[in-house]
PDB file of C-alpha atoms in Angstrom:
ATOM      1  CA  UNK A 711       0.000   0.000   0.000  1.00  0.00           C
ATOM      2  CA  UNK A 712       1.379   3.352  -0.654  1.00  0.00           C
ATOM      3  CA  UNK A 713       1.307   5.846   1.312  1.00  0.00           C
ATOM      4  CA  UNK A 714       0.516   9.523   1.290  1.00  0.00           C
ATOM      5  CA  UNK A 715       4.420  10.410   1.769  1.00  0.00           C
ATOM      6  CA  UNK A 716       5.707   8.363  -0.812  1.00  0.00           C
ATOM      7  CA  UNK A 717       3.035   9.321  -3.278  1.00  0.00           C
ATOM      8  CA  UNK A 718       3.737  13.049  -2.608  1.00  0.00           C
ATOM      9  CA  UNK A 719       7.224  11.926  -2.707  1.00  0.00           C
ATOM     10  CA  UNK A 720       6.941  10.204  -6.418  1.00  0.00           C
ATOM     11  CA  UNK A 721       4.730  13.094  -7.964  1.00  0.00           C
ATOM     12  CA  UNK A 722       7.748  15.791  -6.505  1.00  0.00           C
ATOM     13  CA  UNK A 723      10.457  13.334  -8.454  1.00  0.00           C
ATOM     14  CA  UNK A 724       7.953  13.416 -11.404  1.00  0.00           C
ATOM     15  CA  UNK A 725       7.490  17.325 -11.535  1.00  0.00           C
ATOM     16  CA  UNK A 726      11.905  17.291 -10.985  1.00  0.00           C
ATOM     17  CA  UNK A 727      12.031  15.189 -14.171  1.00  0.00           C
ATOM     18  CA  UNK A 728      10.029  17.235 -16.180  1.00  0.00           C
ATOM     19  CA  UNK A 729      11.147  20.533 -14.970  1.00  0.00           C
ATOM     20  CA  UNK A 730      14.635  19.215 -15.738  1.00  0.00           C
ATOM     21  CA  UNK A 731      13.837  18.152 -19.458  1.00  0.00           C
ATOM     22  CA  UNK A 732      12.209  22.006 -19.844  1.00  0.00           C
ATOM     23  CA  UNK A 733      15.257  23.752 -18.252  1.00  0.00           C
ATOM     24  CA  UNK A 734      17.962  22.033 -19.528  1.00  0.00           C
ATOM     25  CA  UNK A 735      16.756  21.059 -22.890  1.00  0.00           C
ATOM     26  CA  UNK A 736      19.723  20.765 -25.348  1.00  0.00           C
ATOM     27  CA  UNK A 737      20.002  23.416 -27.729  1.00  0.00           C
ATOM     28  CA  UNK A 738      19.942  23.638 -31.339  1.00  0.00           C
ATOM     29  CA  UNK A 739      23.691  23.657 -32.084  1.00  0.00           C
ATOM     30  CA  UNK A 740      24.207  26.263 -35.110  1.00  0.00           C
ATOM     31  CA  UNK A 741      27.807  26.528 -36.282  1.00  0.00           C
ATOM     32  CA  UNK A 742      29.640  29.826 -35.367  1.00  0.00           C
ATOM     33  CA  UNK A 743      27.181  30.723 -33.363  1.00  0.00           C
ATOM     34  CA  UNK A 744      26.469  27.989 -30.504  1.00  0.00           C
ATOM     35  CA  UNK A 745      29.427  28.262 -27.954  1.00  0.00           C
ATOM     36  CA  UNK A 746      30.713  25.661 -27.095  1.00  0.00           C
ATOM     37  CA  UNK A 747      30.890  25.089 -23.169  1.00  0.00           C
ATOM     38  CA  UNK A 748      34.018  22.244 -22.976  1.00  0.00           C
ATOM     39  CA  UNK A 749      33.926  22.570 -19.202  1.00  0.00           C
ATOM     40  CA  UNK A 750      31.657  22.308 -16.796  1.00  0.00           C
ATOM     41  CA  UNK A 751      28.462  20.727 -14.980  1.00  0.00           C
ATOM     42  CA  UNK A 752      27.463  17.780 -16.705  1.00  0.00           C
ATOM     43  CA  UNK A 753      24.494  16.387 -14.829  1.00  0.00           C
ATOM     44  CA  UNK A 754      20.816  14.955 -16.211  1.00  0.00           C
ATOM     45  CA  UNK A 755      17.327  14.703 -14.850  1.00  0.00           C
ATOM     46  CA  UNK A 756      18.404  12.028 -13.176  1.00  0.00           C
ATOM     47  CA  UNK A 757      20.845  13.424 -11.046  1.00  0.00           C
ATOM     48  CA  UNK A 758      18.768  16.397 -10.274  1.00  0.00           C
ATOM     49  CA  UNK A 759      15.905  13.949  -9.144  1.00  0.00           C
ATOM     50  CA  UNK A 760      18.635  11.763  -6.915  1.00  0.00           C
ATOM     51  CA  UNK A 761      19.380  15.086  -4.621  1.00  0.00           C
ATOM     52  CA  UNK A 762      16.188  16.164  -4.180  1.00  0.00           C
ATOM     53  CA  UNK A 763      15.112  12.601  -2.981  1.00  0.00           C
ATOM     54  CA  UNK A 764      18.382  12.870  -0.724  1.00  0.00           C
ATOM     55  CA  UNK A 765      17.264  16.471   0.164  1.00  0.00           C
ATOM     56  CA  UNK A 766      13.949  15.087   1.362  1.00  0.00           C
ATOM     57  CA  UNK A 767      15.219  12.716   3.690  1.00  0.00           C
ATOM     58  CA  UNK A 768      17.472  15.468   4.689  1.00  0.00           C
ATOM     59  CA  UNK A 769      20.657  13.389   3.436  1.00  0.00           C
ATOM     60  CA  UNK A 770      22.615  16.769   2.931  1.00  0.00           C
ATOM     61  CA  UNK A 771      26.024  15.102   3.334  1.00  0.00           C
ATOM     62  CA  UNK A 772      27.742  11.708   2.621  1.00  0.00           C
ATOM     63  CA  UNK A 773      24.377   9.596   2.811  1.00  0.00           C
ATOM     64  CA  UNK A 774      23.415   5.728   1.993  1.00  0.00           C
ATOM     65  CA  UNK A 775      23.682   6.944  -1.754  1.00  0.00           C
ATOM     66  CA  UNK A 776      27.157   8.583  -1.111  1.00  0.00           C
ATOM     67  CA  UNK A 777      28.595   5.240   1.002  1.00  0.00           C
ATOM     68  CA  UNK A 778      27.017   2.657  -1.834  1.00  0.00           C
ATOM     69  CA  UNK A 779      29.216   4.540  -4.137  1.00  0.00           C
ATOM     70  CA  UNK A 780      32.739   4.988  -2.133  1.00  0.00           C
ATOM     71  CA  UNK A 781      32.310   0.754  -1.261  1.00  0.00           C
ATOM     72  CA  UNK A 782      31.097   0.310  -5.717  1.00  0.00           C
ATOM     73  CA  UNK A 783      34.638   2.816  -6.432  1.00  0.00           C
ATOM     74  CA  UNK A 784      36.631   1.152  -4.020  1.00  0.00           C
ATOM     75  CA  UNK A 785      35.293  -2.328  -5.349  1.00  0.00           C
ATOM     76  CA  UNK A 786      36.199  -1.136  -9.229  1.00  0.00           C
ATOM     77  CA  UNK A 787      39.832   0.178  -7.968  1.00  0.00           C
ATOM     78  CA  UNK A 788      40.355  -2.763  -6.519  1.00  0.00           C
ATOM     79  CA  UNK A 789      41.407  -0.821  -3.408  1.00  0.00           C
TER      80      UNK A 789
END
């Protein structure tokens, strides 16, 4: 059964996604006139939604999210 929360919770993600895909739409690239940012954020919808679901358990430092990735790193360095 789901519950008020995580339906609230789902339909914020949804809105993040589509605000996302309106704000940072790609750009028609037109030669000589598009510049050309080579550095840089480099992020998606998805990333955007992952903090704000860490924001709304109030995970606003090295979280579950931020572990599972040091012990995945660590696991592909072999170190």
């Amino acid at each position: 059964m789901t519950t008020q929360k995580e339906k609230l919770r789902e339909q914020i993600i949804q809105n993040v996604e589509k605000f996302c895909n309106i704000a940072f739409a790609e750009k028609e690239f037109v030669p000589g006139k598009t510049r050309i940012h080579y550095a840089g954020r480099v992020f998606d919808e998805n990333e955007i939604s992952e903090l704000v679901d860490s924001a709304l358990d109030m995970w606003l430092t090295l979280g579950p999210e931020g572990k599972k990735f040091c012990n995945e790193f660590s696991k592909y360095l072999g170190v």
